[in-house]
mmCIF file of C-alpha atoms in Angstrom:
data_model
loop_
_atom_site.group_PDB
_atom_site.id
_atom_site.type_symbol
_atom_site.label_atom_id
_atom_site.label_comp_id
_atom_site.label_asym_id
_atom_site.label_seq_id
_atom_site.Cartn_x
_atom_site.Cartn_y
_atom_site.Cartn_z
ATOM 1 C CA MET X 26 22.164 110.851 16.652
ATOM 2 C CA LEU X 27 25.811 110.730 15.596
ATOM 3 C CA ARG X 28 26.323 108.866 12.335
ATOM 4 C CA THR X 29 29.346 106.584 12.510
ATOM 5 C CA VAL X 30 28.831 104.286 9.511
ATOM 6 C CA ASP X 31 27.626 104.689 5.932
ATOM 7 C CA VAL X 32 26.168 101.490 4.480
ATOM 8 C CA VAL X 33 26.528 101.162 0.713
ATOM 9 C CA LEU X 34 23.674 99.182 -0.846
ATOM 10 C CA PRO X 35 24.157 98.440 -4.560
ATOM 11 C CA CYS X 36 20.694 98.223 -6.074
ATOM 12 C CA LEU X 37 19.138 97.021 -9.327
ATOM 13 C CA ASP X 38 15.389 96.483 -8.988
ATOM 14 C CA GLU X 39 15.399 95.681 -5.269
ATOM 15 C CA ALA X 40 12.206 97.477 -4.183
ATOM 16 C CA GLU X 41 10.942 94.558 -2.105
ATOM 17 C CA GLY X 42 14.267 93.973 -0.407
ATOM 18 C CA LEU X 43 14.808 97.642 0.386
ATOM 19 C CA ALA X 44 11.351 98.007 1.933
ATOM 20 C CA TRP X 45 12.243 95.236 4.386
ATOM 21 C CA LEU X 46 15.868 96.159 4.905
ATOM 22 C CA LEU X 47 15.980 99.916 5.382
ATOM 23 C CA PRO X 48 13.802 100.105 8.533
ATOM 24 C CA ARG X 49 16.113 97.510 10.134
ATOM 25 C CA LEU X 50 19.277 99.568 9.782
ATOM 26 C CA PRO X 51 20.931 99.993 13.208
ATOM 27 C CA ASP X 52 21.086 103.397 14.882
ATOM 28 C CA GLY X 53 24.055 105.485 13.802
ATOM 29 C CA MET X 54 24.119 104.042 10.297
ATOM 30 C CA ARG X 55 23.030 105.783 7.086
ATOM 31 C CA ALA X 56 21.958 103.914 3.974
ATOM 32 C CA VAL X 57 23.633 104.940 0.727
ATOM 33 C CA VAL X 58 21.509 103.239 -1.932
ATOM 34 C CA VAL X 59 23.270 103.129 -5.283
ATOM 35 C CA ASP X 60 20.710 102.781 -8.049
ATOM 36 C CA ASN X 61 22.255 100.905 -10.969
ATOM 37 C CA GLY X 62 19.372 101.393 -13.402
ATOM 38 C CA SER X 63 16.287 100.202 -11.496
ATOM 39 C CA THR X 64 12.842 100.390 -13.107
ATOM 40 C CA ASP X 65 10.762 99.163 -10.137
ATOM 41 C CA GLY X 66 10.765 102.331 -8.006
ATOM 42 C CA SER X 67 13.674 101.240 -5.813
ATOM 43 C CA ALA X 68 15.087 104.765 -5.646
ATOM 44 C CA ASP X 69 11.754 106.208 -4.483
ATOM 45 C CA ILE X 70 11.446 103.604 -1.745
ATOM 46 C CA ALA X 71 14.981 104.376 -0.623
ATOM 47 C CA ARG X 72 14.255 108.105 -0.407
ATOM 48 C CA ASP X 73 11.025 107.471 1.466
ATOM 49 C CA HIS X 74 13.067 105.649 4.112
ATOM 50 C CA GLY X 75 15.582 108.473 4.433
ATOM 51 C CA ALA X 76 18.416 106.920 2.440
ATOM 52 C CA LEU X 77 20.886 108.882 0.378
ATOM 53 C CA VAL X 78 20.271 107.804 -3.225
ATOM 54 C CA VAL X 79 23.160 107.804 -5.688
ATOM 55 C CA HIS X 80 22.809 106.962 -9.370
ATOM 56 C CA ALA X 81 25.506 104.843 -11.005
ATOM 57 C CA PRO X 82 24.959 104.872 -14.785
ATOM 58 C CA GLN X 83 27.735 102.344 -15.436
ATOM 59 C CA ARG X 84 26.254 98.888 -14.950
ATOM 60 C CA GLY X 85 28.062 96.481 -12.666
ATOM 61 C CA TYR X 86 28.338 95.568 -9.002
ATOM 62 C CA GLY X 87 31.779 97.102 -8.683
ATOM 63 C CA ALA X 88 30.657 100.289 -10.404
ATOM 64 C CA ALA X 89 27.819 100.629 -7.880
ATOM 65 C CA CYS X 90 30.110 99.945 -4.918
ATOM 66 C CA SER X 91 32.638 102.476 -6.175
ATOM 67 C CA ALA X 92 29.959 105.148 -6.629
ATOM 68 C CA GLY X 93 28.670 104.469 -3.124
ATOM 69 C CA LEU X 94 32.131 104.723 -1.627
ATOM 70 C CA ASP X 95 32.660 108.052 -3.401
ATOM 71 C CA ALA X 96 29.357 109.358 -2.005
ATOM 72 C CA ALA X 97 30.007 108.180 1.554
ATOM 73 C CA SER X 98 31.302 110.593 4.169
ATOM 74 C CA ALA X 99 31.358 108.589 7.402
ATOM 75 C CA ASP X 100 34.689 107.376 8.735
ATOM 76 C CA VAL X 101 33.638 103.729 8.401
ATOM 77 C CA VAL X 102 31.895 102.331 5.325
ATOM 78 C CA ALA X 103 30.057 99.009 5.194
ATOM 79 C CA PHE X 104 28.685 97.161 2.182
ATOM 80 C CA CYS X 105 25.595 94.987 2.113
ATOM 81 C CA ASP X 106 23.349 93.460 -0.537
ATOM 82 C CA ALA X 107 19.916 95.059 -0.937
ATOM 83 C CA ASP X 108 18.021 91.824 -1.583
ATOM 84 C CA ALA X 109 17.184 90.990 2.059
ATOM 85 C CA SER X 110 19.462 87.943 2.084
ATOM 86 C CA LEU X 111 21.471 89.649 4.819
ATOM 87 C CA ASP X 112 19.923 91.314 7.863
ATOM 88 C CA PRO X 113 21.289 94.842 8.386
ATOM 89 C CA LYS X 114 20.974 94.299 12.135
ATOM 90 C CA ASP X 115 24.005 92.014 11.754
ATOM 91 C CA LEU X 116 26.076 94.907 10.452
ATOM 92 C CA THR X 117 27.112 95.755 14.014
ATOM 93 C CA ARG X 118 29.049 92.473 14.126
ATOM 94 C CA VAL X 119 30.976 93.511 11.020
ATOM 95 C CA THR X 120 31.539 97.175 11.808
ATOM 96 C CA GLY X 121 32.327 96.780 15.521
ATOM 97 C CA PRO X 122 35.942 95.553 15.182
ATOM 98 C CA VAL X 123 36.660 98.329 12.649
ATOM 99 C CA LEU X 124 35.137 101.050 14.812
ATOM 100 C CA SER X 125 37.130 99.843 17.830
ATOM 101 C CA GLY X 126 40.360 99.863 15.831
ATOM 102 C CA HIS X 127 41.072 96.165 16.314
ATOM 103 C CA THR X 128 40.708 95.243 12.628
ATOM 104 C CA ASP X 129 41.101 97.025 9.290
ATOM 105 C CA LEU X 130 38.735 94.920 7.171
ATOM 106 C CA VAL X 131 35.960 92.676 8.466
ATOM 107 C CA LEU X 132 34.104 90.227 6.237
ATOM 108 C CA GLY X 133 30.757 88.656 7.009
ATOM 109 C CA ARG X 134 31.100 84.886 6.605
ATOM 110 C CA ARG X 135 27.730 83.660 5.389
ATOM 111 C CA ARG X 136 26.022 80.893 7.338
ATOM 112 C CA PRO X 137 23.133 79.940 5.045
ATOM 113 C CA GLU X 138 19.696 78.734 5.960
ATOM 114 C CA PRO X 139 18.460 75.725 3.925
ATOM 115 C CA GLY X 140 17.965 76.627 0.289
ATOM 116 C CA ALA X 141 19.538 80.080 0.527
ATOM 117 C CA TRP X 142 22.810 79.279 -1.227
ATOM 118 C CA PRO X 143 22.872 76.766 -4.127
ATOM 119 C CA TRP X 144 25.585 74.138 -3.829
ATOM 120 C CA HIS X 145 27.365 75.112 -7.060
ATOM 121 C CA LEU X 146 27.742 78.710 -5.887
ATOM 122 C CA ARG X 147 28.995 77.577 -2.483
ATOM 123 C CA LEU X 148 31.536 75.342 -4.200
ATOM 124 C CA ALA X 149 32.775 78.157 -6.438
ATOM 125 C CA ASN X 150 33.019 80.494 -3.432
ATOM 126 C CA ALA X 151 34.969 77.912 -1.422
ATOM 127 C CA GLU X 152 37.439 77.460 -4.271
ATOM 128 C CA LEU X 153 37.970 81.205 -4.605
ATOM 129 C CA ALA X 154 38.529 81.491 -0.853
ATOM 130 C CA ARG X 155 41.065 78.654 -1.027
ATOM 131 C CA ARG X 156 42.957 80.457 -3.777
ATOM 132 C CA VAL X 157 42.927 83.683 -1.751
ATOM 133 C CA ARG X 158 44.353 81.854 1.281
ATOM 134 C CA ARG X 159 47.085 80.378 -0.887
ATOM 135 C CA ARG X 160 47.972 83.711 -2.478
ATOM 136 C CA THR X 161 47.744 86.022 0.550
ATOM 137 C CA GLY X 162 48.017 83.831 3.631
ATOM 138 C CA VAL X 163 44.860 85.439 5.045
ATOM 139 C CA ARG X 164 42.540 82.815 6.486
ATOM 140 C CA VAL X 165 39.185 83.578 4.910
ATOM 141 C CA HIS X 166 36.396 81.218 3.941
ATOM 142 C CA ASP X 167 33.866 83.430 2.149
ATOM 143 C CA ILE X 168 34.127 86.161 -0.476
ATOM 144 C CA GLY X 169 30.870 87.627 0.789
ATOM 145 C CA PRO X 170 28.968 90.855 0.135
ATOM 146 C CA MET X 171 28.891 92.150 3.734
ATOM 147 C CA ARG X 172 32.113 93.870 4.761
ATOM 148 C CA ALA X 173 33.389 97.013 6.470
ATOM 149 C CA ALA X 174 36.516 99.173 6.521
ATOM 150 C CA ARG X 175 37.554 102.762 7.098
ATOM 151 C CA ARG X 176 36.640 104.965 4.164
ATOM 152 C CA GLU X 177 39.887 106.766 3.363
ATOM 153 C CA PRO X 178 42.173 103.710 3.548
ATOM 154 C CA LEU X 179 39.657 101.842 1.400
ATOM 155 C CA ARG X 180 39.692 104.586 -1.209
ATOM 156 C CA ALA X 181 43.497 104.557 -1.126
ATOM 157 C CA LEU X 182 43.516 100.913 -2.261
ATOM 158 C CA GLY X 183 42.630 102.173 -5.751
ATOM 159 C CA LEU X 184 40.198 99.377 -6.571
ATOM 160 C CA ARG X 185 39.539 99.147 -10.312
ATOM 161 C CA ASP X 186 37.127 96.259 -10.863
ATOM 162 C CA ARG X 187 33.662 97.457 -11.849
ATOM 163 C CA ARG X 188 31.932 94.095 -12.110
ATOM 164 C CA SER X 189 31.609 91.041 -9.890
ATOM 165 C CA GLY X 190 35.261 90.932 -8.900
ATOM 166 C CA TYR X 191 35.046 93.982 -6.621
ATOM 167 C CA PRO X 192 34.662 92.121 -3.281
ATOM 168 C CA LEU X 193 37.558 89.824 -4.118
ATOM 169 C CA GLU X 194 39.738 92.703 -5.267
ATOM 170 C CA THR X 195 38.981 94.483 -1.978
ATOM 171 C CA LEU X 196 40.184 91.482 0.012
ATOM 172 C CA VAL X 197 43.292 90.809 -2.065
ATOM 173 C CA ALA X 198 44.341 94.468 -2.139
ATOM 174 C CA ALA X 199 43.807 94.819 1.605
ATOM 175 C CA ALA X 200 45.829 91.687 2.328
ATOM 176 C CA GLU X 201 48.685 92.812 0.098
ATOM 177 C CA ALA X 202 48.645 96.206 1.839
ATOM 178 C CA GLY X 203 49.179 94.475 5.184
ATOM 179 C CA TRP X 204 45.718 95.119 6.586
ATOM 180 C CA ARG X 205 44.399 93.156 9.549
ATOM 181 C CA VAL X 206 41.558 91.069 8.105
ATOM 182 C CA ALA X 207 38.960 89.135 10.092
ATOM 183 C CA GLU X 208 35.751 87.197 9.495
ATOM 184 C CA VAL X 209 32.587 87.099 11.589
ATOM 185 C CA ASP X 210 29.615 84.804 11.059
ATOM 186 C CA VAL X 211 26.390 86.294 9.692
ATOM 187 C CA PRO X 212 23.142 84.464 8.861
ATOM 188 C CA TYR X 213 22.317 84.204 5.165
ATOM 189 C CA ARG X 214 18.683 83.978 4.065
ATOM 190 C CA ARG X 215 16.779 83.396 0.873
ATOM 191 C CA ARG X 216 16.936 86.582 -1.179
ATOM 192 C CA ARG X 217 13.856 88.439 -2.347
ATOM 193 C CA GLY X 218 13.715 88.423 -6.134
ATOM 194 C CA ARG X 219 16.216 86.932 -8.568
ATOM 195 C CA SER X 220 19.908 87.679 -8.383
ATOM 196 C CA LYS X 221 21.237 89.777 -11.264
ATOM 197 C CA VAL X 222 24.723 88.314 -10.793
ATOM 198 C CA THR X 223 24.329 84.633 -9.872
ATOM 199 C CA GLY X 224 20.618 84.063 -10.492
ATOM 200 C CA THR X 225 21.317 82.519 -13.896
ATOM 201 C CA PRO X 226 24.031 80.108 -15.087
ATOM 202 C CA LEU X 227 25.430 82.822 -17.359
ATOM 203 C CA GLY X 228 25.497 85.345 -14.519
ATOM 204 C CA ALA X 229 27.250 82.869 -12.236
ATOM 205 C CA TRP X 230 29.800 82.096 -14.953
ATOM 206 C CA HIS X 231 30.532 85.798 -15.470
ATOM 207 C CA ALA X 232 30.971 86.285 -11.714
ATOM 208 C CA VAL X 233 33.494 83.453 -11.485
ATOM 209 C CA GLN X 234 35.347 84.787 -14.528
ATOM 210 C CA ASP X 235 35.497 88.294 -13.041
ATOM 211 C CA MET X 236 36.921 86.987 -9.782
ATOM 212 C CA SER X 237 39.377 84.703 -11.531
ATOM 213 C CA LYS X 238 40.725 87.700 -13.465
ATOM 214 C CA VAL X 239 41.322 89.514 -10.173
ATOM 215 C CA LEU X 240 43.359 86.609 -8.815
ATOM 216 C CA ALA X 241 45.308 86.325 -12.053
ATOM 217 C CA SER X 242 46.210 90.018 -12.174
#
């Protein structure tokens, strides 16, 4: 079957999430699992499910995303968390407008089930989205982890953040480059395992600081 999309899955100890997620990947999509130092056998599970496994020795969400983008070869690249909070079957909603040529960057706007998204993280996300709207004029409401764009234009943006600011930098750079940006709703579920970025107060603080630096640059 013709592969049209590579799906980059940054991964740090996400064995349980990958075991659920990888079999649900839609036809025509290949998983590119970027192992960011896992010790729970995540890479082996990914290989067993036919994923391309890439190792990113530099720790950080942005470092993993960048390594996955470099390893991708499909015309369209999508990004998704590996913790089972997002269903890969919903990727078709995000990739469809890019594949059809109607949009340059599509973001999955998270619609959380009860308990999936703590209020303080939702508040921080809403404030970041408000600041993005004010700076760029693009009407977005979520700086979420599920997104899709064409590979070569995405690489040409020259994204530099290697930590939690990568998704925000993607959006801001795309907006400033004149890209057509759209949002589509995607369900958001309770993740499997603890978040390495926002699962602790310190991790959440670092994430907000990383994103604030992107907006200030």
